Coordinates of C-alpha atoms and ligand atoms in Angstrom, one line a residue:
M8 CA 37.0 1.7 7.0
L9 CA 36.2 4.7 5.7
D10 CA 35.7 7.7 7.4
H11 CA 32.6 8.2 7.7
K12 CA 32.7 11.7 9.3
N13 CA 35.4 12.9 6.9
L14 CA 33.3 11.5 3.9
H15 CA 30.5 13.1 5.3
M16 CA 31.7 17.1 5.1
S17 CA 34.2 16.2 2.2
N18 CA 30.9 15.8 0.3
P19 CA 29.4 19.0 -1.7
F20 CA 26.0 18.0 -1.2
R21 CA 26.0 17.6 2.1
E22 CA 27.9 20.4 2.9
D23 CA 25.3 22.6 1.8
L24 CA 22.6 21.2 3.6
V25 CA 24.6 21.6 6.7
A26 CA 25.2 25.0 6.0
R27 CA 21.9 26.0 4.6
S28 CA 19.6 23.7 7.3
R29 CA 19.5 24.0 10.9
P30 CA 16.8 22.5 13.1
E31 CA 15.5 25.0 15.0
S32 CA 13.9 24.4 18.6
C33 CA 9.8 24.1 18.0
T34 CA 6.4 22.9 19.7
V35 CA 4.8 19.9 17.3
V36 CA 1.6 19.4 16.8
I37 CA 0.5 16.2 16.1
F38 CA -3.7 15.5 15.0
G39 CA -4.2 12.7 15.1
A40 CA -2.3 11.4 17.6
T41 CA -3.9 8.3 19.1
G42 CA -3.0 6.7 15.6
D43 CA -0.5 4.5 14.3
L44 CA 1.8 6.5 12.8
T45 CA 2.0 8.7 15.6
H46 CA 3.3 5.6 18.2
R47 CA 5.4 4.1 15.4
K48 CA 7.1 6.5 13.7
L49 CA 6.1 10.4 14.6
V50 CA 7.6 10.1 18.5
P51 CA 10.1 6.9 17.9
A52 CA 11.7 9.4 15.7
I53 CA 11.9 11.9 17.4
Y54 CA 13.7 10.1 20.4
N55 CA 15.5 9.0 17.9
L56 CA 16.5 12.2 17.4
K57 CA 17.2 13.2 20.5
L58 CA 19.0 9.5 21.5
D59 CA 21.6 10.7 18.6
G60 CA 21.7 14.7 20.0
E61 CA 20.7 15.8 16.9
L62 CA 17.2 17.4 18.1
P63 CA 17.2 20.8 18.6
P64 CA 17.1 21.8 22.4
D65 CA 13.3 22.6 24.1
V66 CA 11.6 20.5 21.5
K67 CA 7.8 19.7 22.7
I68 CA 5.6 18.0 21.5
I69 CA 1.5 18.1 21.9
G70 CA -0.9 14.9 20.8
F71 CA -3.8 16.4 19.4
A72 CA -6.9 13.8 18.8
R73 CA -10.6 13.2 20.1
R74 CA -10.2 10.2 22.9
E75 CA -10.5 10.8 26.5
K76 CA -6.9 10.5 27.8
S77 CA -4.5 12.0 30.6
D78 CA -1.3 13.0 29.8
E79 CA 0.1 10.5 31.7
E80 CA -2.0 7.5 29.3
F81 CA -0.4 9.1 26.8
R82 CA 3.0 9.0 27.5
E83 CA 2.7 5.4 28.5
G84 CA 0.8 4.5 25.0
L85 CA 4.0 5.8 23.5
E86 CA 6.1 4.4 25.7
E87 CA 5.0 1.2 24.8
L88 CA 5.2 1.6 21.4
N89 CA 9.0 2.9 21.6
K90 CA 10.5 -0.1 23.3
Q91 CA 9.6 -2.4 20.5
V92 CA 9.9 0.0 17.9
S93 CA 12.7 2.4 18.6
R94 CA 15.8 2.1 16.2
G95 CA 18.3 2.8 18.7
G96 CA 16.5 1.1 21.5
H97 CA 15.2 1.9 24.5
D98 CA 16.9 3.8 27.4
E99 CA 14.7 4.7 30.3
T100 CA 16.3 7.1 31.7
L101 CA 16.7 9.4 28.4
W102 CA 13.2 7.9 28.5
T103 CA 12.3 9.8 31.5
D104 CA 14.1 12.9 31.0
F105 CA 11.9 13.3 27.3
A106 CA 8.6 12.0 27.9
P107 CA 7.9 15.7 30.3
S108 CA 8.3 17.3 27.0
I109 CA 4.8 15.2 25.6
S110 CA 1.4 16.3 26.1
Y111 CA -2.2 15.6 25.2
H112 CA -5.0 18.2 24.0
Q113 CA -8.0 16.6 23.8
S114 CA -10.7 17.9 21.0
T115 CA -12.3 16.8 18.4
F116 CA -11.1 18.0 14.7
T117 CA -14.1 20.1 14.4
D118 CA -14.5 21.8 17.2
I119 CA -12.9 25.6 16.8
E120 CA -12.7 26.1 20.8
G121 CA -10.2 23.1 20.9
Y122 CA -7.9 24.7 18.7
Q123 CA -8.9 28.0 20.9
S124 CA -7.3 26.1 23.8
L125 CA -4.4 24.5 22.1
A126 CA -3.7 28.2 21.0
K127 CA -3.6 28.8 24.5
T128 CA -1.6 26.2 25.7
L129 CA 1.0 27.2 22.8
D130 CA 1.1 30.9 24.1
K131 CA 2.3 29.3 27.5
I132 CA 4.9 27.1 25.9
D133 CA 6.5 29.9 24.3
E134 CA 6.3 31.9 27.3
E135 CA 8.4 29.2 28.5
R136 CA 10.7 29.4 26.2
G137 CA 11.4 32.8 26.3
G138 CA 9.1 33.8 23.8
K139 CA 10.6 31.5 21.1
G140 CA 7.4 30.0 19.2
N141 CA 7.9 28.0 16.5
R142 CA 5.2 25.8 15.2
L143 CA 5.2 22.9 13.4
F144 CA 1.8 21.6 13.1
Y145 CA 1.4 17.8 11.3
V146 CA -1.5 16.8 10.0
A147 CA -1.7 12.8 10.2
S148 CA -5.6 12.1 11.1
A149 CA -8.0 10.1 8.9
P150 CA -7.5 12.5 5.8
E151 CA -11.9 13.3 6.0
F152 CA -10.6 15.7 8.4
F153 CA -7.6 17.1 6.6
D154 CA -9.8 20.5 5.6
D155 CA -11.5 20.7 8.9
I156 CA -8.0 20.9 10.7
L157 CA -6.7 23.3 8.4
E158 CA -9.3 25.6 8.1
N159 CA -9.7 25.5 12.2
L160 CA -5.9 26.1 12.6
K161 CA -6.7 29.5 10.3
K162 CA -10.0 30.3 12.1
A163 CA -7.6 30.2 15.4
G164 CA -4.6 32.1 13.9
L165 CA -2.4 29.3 14.5
N166 CA -1.0 29.8 11.1
E167 CA 0.2 33.1 11.5
S168 CA 3.6 33.4 13.7
A169 CA 4.9 35.9 16.1
E170 CA 8.1 38.2 14.4
G171 CA 11.0 36.2 13.9
C172 CA 9.1 32.7 14.4
W173 CA 7.8 30.4 12.4
S174 CA 4.8 28.3 12.0
R175 CA 4.6 25.3 9.5
V176 CA 2.8 22.5 8.4
I177 CA 3.4 18.9 7.2
V178 CA 0.5 16.6 5.0
E179 CA 0.8 13.1 5.3
K180 CA -0.7 10.7 2.7
P181 CA -2.8 10.2 0.9
F182 CA -2.5 13.6 -0.4
G183 CA -5.9 13.3 -2.1
T184 CA -7.4 10.0 -4.0
D185 CA -7.7 11.8 -7.3
L186 CA -6.6 14.9 -9.1
P187 CA -10.2 17.1 -8.5
T188 CA -9.5 16.7 -4.3
A189 CA -5.9 16.3 -4.6
Q190 CA -6.4 20.6 -6.0
H191 CA -9.0 21.0 -3.9
L192 CA -7.1 19.8 -0.7
N193 CA -3.7 22.5 -1.9
Q194 CA -6.2 24.9 -2.3
V195 CA -7.4 24.8 1.3
V196 CA -3.4 24.5 2.5
N197 CA -2.6 27.3 0.7
E198 CA -5.0 29.1 2.3
T199 CA -3.9 28.8 5.4
F200 CA 0.0 28.3 4.7
E201 CA 2.5 29.5 1.9
E202 CA 4.0 26.9 0.5
K203 CA 7.1 27.6 1.8
D204 CA 5.3 26.4 4.9
T205 CA 4.1 23.9 3.4
Y206 CA 5.5 20.2 3.5
R207 CA 3.7 17.4 2.1
I208 CA 5.1 14.6 3.1
D209 CA 6.3 11.4 1.1
H210 CA 8.6 9.2 3.8
Y211 CA 10.5 7.4 0.7
L212 CA 12.5 10.6 -0.4
G213 CA 14.0 10.8 3.6
K214 CA 14.9 7.0 3.1
E215 CA 18.8 7.2 2.7
T216 CA 19.3 6.0 -0.4
A217 CA 16.7 7.5 -2.2
Q218 CA 18.4 10.1 -0.8
N219 CA 21.8 9.2 -2.1
I220 CA 20.1 8.7 -6.0
M221 CA 20.6 12.5 -6.7
V222 CA 24.3 11.7 -4.9
L223 CA 25.3 8.8 -6.9
R224 CA 24.6 10.3 -10.0
F225 CA 26.0 14.0 -9.7
A226 CA 29.0 13.5 -7.7
N227 CA 30.2 10.9 -9.5
S228 CA 31.2 11.4 -13.0
I229 CA 31.2 7.8 -14.2
F230 CA 27.6 7.0 -14.2
E231 CA 26.0 10.5 -16.0
P232 CA 27.5 10.3 -19.1
L233 CA 25.7 6.8 -19.7
W234 CA 23.0 8.2 -18.2
N235 CA 20.7 8.3 -21.2
N236 CA 18.7 5.9 -24.0
R237 CA 22.4 5.6 -25.6
Y238 CA 23.4 3.5 -23.2
I239 CA 20.4 2.1 -21.0
E240 CA 18.0 -0.1 -22.1
Q241 CA 15.7 -0.2 -20.0
V242 CA 15.2 0.9 -15.5
Q243 CA 13.3 -1.2 -13.5
I244 CA 11.4 -0.3 -10.2
T245 CA 10.1 -2.9 -7.5
C246 CA 8.7 -2.2 -4.3
A247 CA 7.7 -5.9 -2.8
E248 CA 5.8 -6.2 0.7
H249 CA 5.1 -9.8 2.2
L250 CA 2.3 -8.6 4.2
G251 CA -0.8 -8.1 3.6
M252 CA -4.2 -6.6 5.0
E253 CA -3.2 -6.9 8.7
G254 CA -4.1 -4.7 11.5
G255 CA -7.4 -3.7 10.1
R256 CA -5.6 -2.0 6.6
G257 CA -8.1 -3.4 4.5
G258 CA -10.3 -1.0 5.6
Y259 CA -8.4 1.7 3.2
Y260 CA -6.3 -0.1 1.3
D261 CA -9.5 -1.5 -0.6
K262 CA -10.6 1.7 -1.3
S263 CA -7.1 3.0 -2.6
G264 CA -5.5 0.5 -4.3
A265 CA -1.5 0.0 -5.1
L266 CA -1.9 2.8 -7.6
R267 CA -3.1 5.4 -5.5
D268 CA -1.2 4.0 -2.1
M269 CA 2.2 3.6 -3.9
V270 CA 2.4 4.6 -7.1
Q271 CA 0.9 7.9 -7.3
N272 CA 3.6 9.0 -4.6
H273 CA 6.3 6.4 -3.7
L274 CA 7.1 5.5 -7.2
L275 CA 6.7 7.9 -9.5
Q276 CA 9.2 10.3 -6.9
L277 CA 11.7 7.4 -7.2
L278 CA 11.0 7.6 -11.0
S279 CA 12.3 11.2 -11.0
L280 CA 14.9 11.4 -9.1
V281 CA 16.2 8.6 -11.3
A282 CA 15.0 10.1 -14.7
M283 CA 15.9 14.1 -13.9
E284 CA 18.1 16.7 -15.3
P285 CA 20.8 18.0 -12.9
P286 CA 19.5 20.6 -10.8
T287 CA 21.1 23.7 -11.2
D288 CA 21.5 24.0 -7.6
L289 CA 20.5 21.9 -4.1
S290 CA 17.9 24.6 -3.0
A291 CA 14.4 22.6 -2.4
D292 CA 13.1 24.6 -5.7
G293 CA 15.8 24.0 -7.9
V294 CA 15.4 19.9 -7.1
R295 CA 12.0 20.1 -7.3
D296 CA 11.5 22.2 -10.9
E297 CA 13.7 19.3 -12.7
K298 CA 11.6 16.4 -10.6
V299 CA 8.0 17.9 -11.9
K300 CA 9.7 18.0 -15.3
V301 CA 10.3 14.1 -15.1
I302 CA 6.2 13.9 -13.9
R303 CA 5.3 16.1 -16.7
S304 CA 7.2 14.4 -19.2
L305 CA 5.1 10.8 -18.3
R306 CA 3.1 9.5 -21.6
Q307 CA -0.2 9.5 -20.6
Y308 CA -2.2 6.1 -21.0
D309 CA -5.6 8.2 -21.5
T310 CA -7.6 5.4 -23.2
P311 CA -8.5 1.9 -21.9
E312 CA -6.4 0.4 -24.7
L313 CA -3.4 2.2 -23.7
V314 CA -3.8 1.4 -20.4
R315 CA -4.5 -2.2 -21.4
E316 CA -1.0 -2.5 -23.4
N317 CA 1.0 -1.1 -20.4
V318 CA -0.3 -1.3 -17.5
V319 CA -1.6 -4.9 -15.7
R320 CA -3.4 -5.2 -12.5
G321 CA -3.5 -8.1 -10.0
Q322 CA -5.3 -9.2 -6.6
Y323 CA -3.4 -12.7 -4.9
T324 CA -5.7 -15.5 -3.9
E325 CA -4.9 -18.0 -1.2
G326 CA -1.2 -19.2 -1.0
F327 CA 1.7 -19.2 1.2
V328 CA 4.2 -16.3 2.4
G329 CA 6.8 -16.9 4.7
G330 CA 5.8 -20.7 4.8
Q331 CA 2.5 -19.4 6.4
K332 CA -0.9 -19.8 4.5
V333 CA -2.6 -16.8 3.6
A334 CA -5.9 -15.6 2.4
G335 CA -6.8 -14.1 -0.9
Y336 CA -6.8 -10.3 -1.5
R337 CA -11.0 -11.2 -1.3
E338 CA -10.5 -12.3 1.8
E339 CA -9.1 -10.6 3.6
D340 CA -10.4 -8.5 6.7
R341 CA -12.3 -5.1 5.7
V342 CA -12.5 -6.3 1.9
N343 CA -14.9 -6.6 -0.6
P344 CA -15.4 -10.0 -1.4
E345 CA -16.1 -8.4 -4.8
S346 CA -13.4 -6.1 -4.6
Q347 CA -12.2 -4.4 -7.6
T348 CA -9.3 -3.4 -6.1
E349 CA -5.8 -4.0 -7.5
A350 CA -3.3 -4.9 -4.4
Y351 CA -1.1 -5.2 -7.1
V352 CA 0.2 -3.0 -10.1
A353 CA 2.9 -3.3 -12.4
L354 CA 3.7 -0.5 -15.7
K355 CA 5.6 0.0 -18.4
I356 CA 6.3 4.0 -18.4
Q357 CA 8.0 6.0 -21.0
I358 CA 9.2 9.1 -20.3
D359 CA 9.0 11.3 -23.1
T360 CA 11.8 13.4 -23.1
W361 CA 15.5 13.6 -25.0
R362 CA 17.2 11.5 -22.5
W363 CA 14.7 9.0 -21.8
S364 CA 12.9 8.6 -25.5
G365 CA 12.7 4.9 -26.0
V366 CA 14.0 3.7 -22.6
P367 CA 11.0 1.7 -21.0
F368 CA 10.6 2.0 -17.2
F369 CA 9.4 -0.9 -15.6
M370 CA 7.4 -0.3 -11.8
R371 CA 5.9 -2.8 -9.9
V372 CA 4.5 -3.3 -6.6
G373 CA 2.3 -5.4 -4.5
K374 CA 1.4 -6.8 -1.5
R375 CA 2.0 -10.4 -0.6
L376 CA 4.6 -10.8 -2.6
P377 CA 7.7 -13.0 -1.3
K378 CA 9.1 -10.3 0.6
K379 CA 10.2 -7.1 1.4
A380 CA 12.2 -5.4 -1.0
T381 CA 12.6 -2.1 -2.7
E382 CA 14.9 -1.6 -5.4
I383 CA 15.8 0.0 -8.3
S384 CA 17.9 -1.5 -11.0
I385 CA 19.3 0.2 -14.5
H386 CA 19.9 -2.0 -17.0
F387 CA 22.7 -0.8 -19.6
K388 CA 23.0 -1.8 -23.1
E389 CA 24.9 -5.1 -24.1
A390 CA 28.9 -3.9 -25.2
P391 CA 29.1 -4.5 -28.9
N392 CA 28.9 -8.6 -29.0
V393 CA 31.9 -8.9 -31.5
L394 CA 35.1 -10.2 -29.0
F395 CA 33.4 -12.7 -27.5
N396 CA 30.2 -13.9 -29.2
A397 CA 32.1 -17.4 -30.7
L398 CA 32.4 -18.3 -26.4
P399 CA 30.5 -21.5 -25.5
G400 CA 27.8 -20.6 -23.2
A401 CA 25.8 -18.0 -22.7
T402 CA 25.8 -14.1 -23.8
P403 CA 27.6 -12.4 -20.7
G404 CA 24.3 -9.7 -20.5
G405 CA 24.7 -5.8 -20.0
N406 CA 25.5 -4.3 -16.8
V407 CA 23.4 -3.4 -14.5
L408 CA 23.3 -0.8 -11.7
V409 CA 21.3 -1.8 -8.5
I410 CA 20.0 0.8 -5.9
R411 CA 19.1 -1.2 -2.9
I412 CA 16.3 1.5 -0.8
Q413 CA 15.7 -1.1 1.5
P414 CA 16.5 -3.3 3.3
D415 CA 20.0 -4.2 3.0
E416 CA 20.8 -0.5 1.8
G417 CA 23.4 -0.5 -0.9
I418 CA 24.5 -0.1 -4.3
S419 CA 25.9 -3.0 -6.8
L420 CA 27.3 -3.4 -10.0
R421 CA 26.7 -6.2 -12.3
M422 CA 30.1 -6.3 -14.7
V423 CA 30.9 -9.2 -16.6
S424 CA 34.6 -10.9 -15.8
K425 CA 36.6 -13.6 -16.9
L426 CA 36.4 -17.0 -15.2
P427 CA 39.3 -17.6 -13.5
G428 CA 41.3 -21.2 -15.5
T429 CA 42.8 -21.5 -18.8
S430 CA 40.2 -21.3 -21.1
L431 CA 38.2 -17.7 -21.4
R432 CA 34.7 -18.2 -20.3
L433 CA 33.2 -14.9 -19.2
E434 CA 30.9 -15.3 -16.0
P435 CA 29.2 -12.1 -14.2
V436 CA 30.0 -10.7 -11.4
K437 CA 29.3 -8.1 -8.4
M438 CA 30.5 -5.2 -7.0
D439 CA 28.7 -4.8 -3.6
F440 CA 28.2 -2.2 -1.9
H441 CA 26.1 -2.1 1.7
Y442 CA 25.7 0.9 3.7
A443 CA 25.6 -1.2 6.9
T444 CA 29.0 -2.4 6.3
S445 CA 30.9 0.6 4.8
F446 CA 29.8 3.2 7.0
G447 CA 29.9 1.5 10.2
K448 CA 26.1 2.4 11.2
G449 CA 22.2 2.4 10.0
S450 CA 20.7 4.6 8.5
P451 CA 18.4 6.8 10.0
E452 CA 14.0 6.2 9.7
A453 CA 12.7 8.2 6.9
Y454 CA 10.9 10.0 9.4
E455 CA 14.1 11.3 11.5
R456 CA 14.7 12.8 8.4
L457 CA 12.0 14.5 7.3
L458 CA 11.6 16.1 10.6
L459 CA 14.4 17.4 11.3
D460 CA 14.4 18.9 8.1
A461 CA 11.0 20.9 8.1
M462 CA 12.6 22.1 11.4
A463 CA 15.3 23.4 9.7
G464 CA 12.8 24.9 6.9
D465 CA 14.3 22.7 4.2
A466 CA 11.6 21.5 1.7
T467 CA 13.9 20.0 -0.4
L468 CA 12.4 16.1 0.1
F469 CA 8.8 16.9 0.4
A470 CA 6.2 16.9 -2.5
R471 CA 5.6 20.5 -4.1
R472 CA 2.0 21.1 -5.0
D473 CA 2.8 20.8 -8.7
E474 CA 4.8 17.1 -8.7
V475 CA 1.2 15.9 -6.5
E476 CA -0.7 17.0 -9.0
E477 CA 1.0 16.1 -12.2
A478 CA 1.3 12.3 -10.6
W479 CA -2.3 12.7 -9.9
K480 CA -3.1 13.3 -13.7
F481 CA -1.0 10.5 -14.9
V482 CA -2.8 8.2 -12.2
D483 CA -6.2 9.0 -12.7
H484 CA -6.3 8.3 -17.0
I485 CA -5.7 4.7 -15.6
E486 CA -7.9 4.9 -12.4
N487 CA -10.8 6.3 -15.4
A488 CA -9.8 3.4 -17.5
W489 CA -10.6 0.4 -14.5
H490 CA -13.2 1.9 -13.0
K491 CA -15.1 4.5 -14.9
S492 CA -15.1 2.5 -19.1
E493 CA -17.3 0.5 -20.4
N494 CA -14.5 -2.1 -21.6
P495 CA -11.9 -2.1 -18.2
P496 CA -9.0 -3.4 -18.6
E497 CA -9.0 -6.9 -17.0
M498 CA -7.9 -7.8 -13.3
A499 CA -5.2 -10.5 -13.4
E500 CA -4.8 -12.7 -10.4
F501 CA -1.6 -14.3 -9.0
E502 CA -1.0 -16.5 -5.6
A503 CA 0.1 -14.6 -2.5
G504 CA 4.0 -15.7 -2.1
S505 CA 4.6 -15.8 -6.3
W506 CA 6.3 -12.7 -8.1
G507 CA 3.4 -11.6 -9.0
P508 CA 0.8 -12.3 -11.9
K509 CA 2.0 -13.8 -15.6
E510 CA 0.1 -11.0 -17.5
A511 CA 3.0 -8.8 -15.8
D512 CA 5.6 -11.2 -17.2
E513 CA 4.6 -10.6 -20.3
L514 CA 4.0 -7.1 -19.9
L515 CA 8.2 -7.3 -20.0
G516 CA 8.3 -8.4 -23.7
D517 CA 11.8 -9.7 -24.6
Y518 CA 13.2 -8.8 -20.9
K519 CA 12.5 -10.1 -17.4
W520 CA 11.8 -9.2 -13.8
R521 CA 15.3 -8.8 -12.5
R522 CA 15.2 -11.7 -9.3
L523 CA 15.3 -10.2 -6.1
Ligands
BG6_609 C1 2.4 3.6 3.1 C2 1.7 2.3 2.4 O1 3.1 5.0 2.7 O2 3.7 2.9 2.3 C3 1.5 1.4 2.6 O3 0.1 3.5 2.7 C4 2.8 0.7 2.4 O4 0.5 0.3 1.9 C5 3.6 1.5 3.2 O5 3.1 -0.6 3.0 C6 5.5 1.0 2.9 O6 6.0 1.7 3.3 P1 7.9 1.1 3.7 O7 8.5 2.3 4.3 O8 7.6 0.2 4.9 O9 8.4 0.7 2.8

C-alpha cells in the first residue's frame, strides 16, 4: 500500500503548491445562485471541503439571484441537492453547522441598488469577522448578464478591496462565443478586476488526472525523453458522453455545439498540458506561458477545404444508449428540427513546433456516444520490426500510454510481452494504475480544488486571457467554414449509442480510434 501522505509531501510539485497556497477566509458571492451549477457543483464542493477539513474557517456564502426566496428556502433547496450529489455523503450535523453560513440576496443583475445593498451586507460580515474582508465573486449566471454583473460590481465599488484584503472574480464558461465576444468580455473583466484577480474557470483543469499530466511528464525521467516526434506516432484525446439534451439543455447546446462547448476550452486545455514544454517554474504564469505557446502553434484551418480535410462534425440519429431507445439530435427537446449544430466533432490537429512537427493529435468529443469516458492516449512508434517479424500472428504494435481522466481515473501502459509457453509468441499486456486503489481514496471534485485555489490566490489551473483568445482564433476558423462559407463542409450522421460517424474513422487514415 502506498503511503499517500508521504508520497504527497515528497513530491516536489505538491510541496511547492502547499508552500505557496494557503486558502484564506472569505465571503463567496455566487451570481446566478438559483441555477443548477450552484446546487449541483459549487455549494456541494464547499460543503465537501468543510467535510474534509480543508475549508478555511469562517467562509460565508451569499447566493445572488433574481427569484424571490428566503434564506431558509435557499438553504433547503441546496440541502436537497447536496443529499443527492455530495461526494462525501450528507451529514446532518455538519450541514446544520454549515447552513447558517449561507444566505440569499435577491436582486436582478441589472439593478445597481442590489449591489449597493450587497456591499452593506458584505461590510457587516467583515465587521463580524473582525475586519477581514476578502471577497470572491463567482459569476455563474446566464452569459448575457456577465457584462452587467461586472459593471455593477465596479459601480458599487465591490471590485476594490480594503488594505491587506482581496477581491477576486471567477468567471464561468462560456467565455464568449467567438473571438470578438471573448475579447469584449476580457475587456470588461479587466476594467473591473486586475488580471491577477481574474479566474476564468475551466473545470477540466481541476480534475485530478488532468493535474497529474504535468507530474507524470516532469517528475518522472522515463517519459520526457520520448515525448516528441521521434518516438510518438500520434496522440488521441477522446471525451465521450452518453447523455443527450436532457433537462432542457438543448436550449443552450443548440446555440453552441460540441466545438465551442468542449473543444475551445476543456479539450484544448488538455491538449496544451500534453504538448507543452517544461515550464521554468510552477508559478501560474510560468505554466500558462508554456500552455499558451501550444495553442498559438496550432495549425490554423482557415479555409473550408482545410476544415473539410481535418474536421468532421456530426449529429446523432435515433438509436440506443445503455439499452434505452433515444431520440435523434434534431428531435431533442429545445433543439431546432433543422439544426446545423454539431453534437459530435472529431479533429486532426497539427502542432507546428519542433517537438511535435508531423505528429497528428486526434480529438473527438460528442454526446450520445456509448458511455461517459475521457482519456488521452499517447501512441508510441513501434520498435524496429527486425527480430520478431517472422513470428506467426499479428505484429506486436507500439506502446500506448493511456491517461484516464474519468471515470476510473488512472494511467496504463501497453507493452508487448512473451506469451507464456514453449513457443515464442507475443501478446500486448497492460500495466495499470488506478487512483482509487493505489491511493486508497477517491479524487476530490474539480470544483473543490479550483475554489480552494481561488481562495488561495493560485491561478495556475485557471485560463489566462491570451489562452482563451488564442483558442477562439483556432475555433473561429472552423465555425466560419461551417456557418459562413458558401460551400460548407457537410454534417455527418451517426446512430446514437455508436462511436461516431464513419467520416471520423476515415479522418484517421491508417490509424484507428482507440477502443474505450
Ligand atoms: C461542460 C459542458 O462544460 O462540461 C457540458 O458544457 C458537458 O456539455 C460537461 O456535459 C462535461 O463535464 P464533465 O465534468 O461531466 O466531463
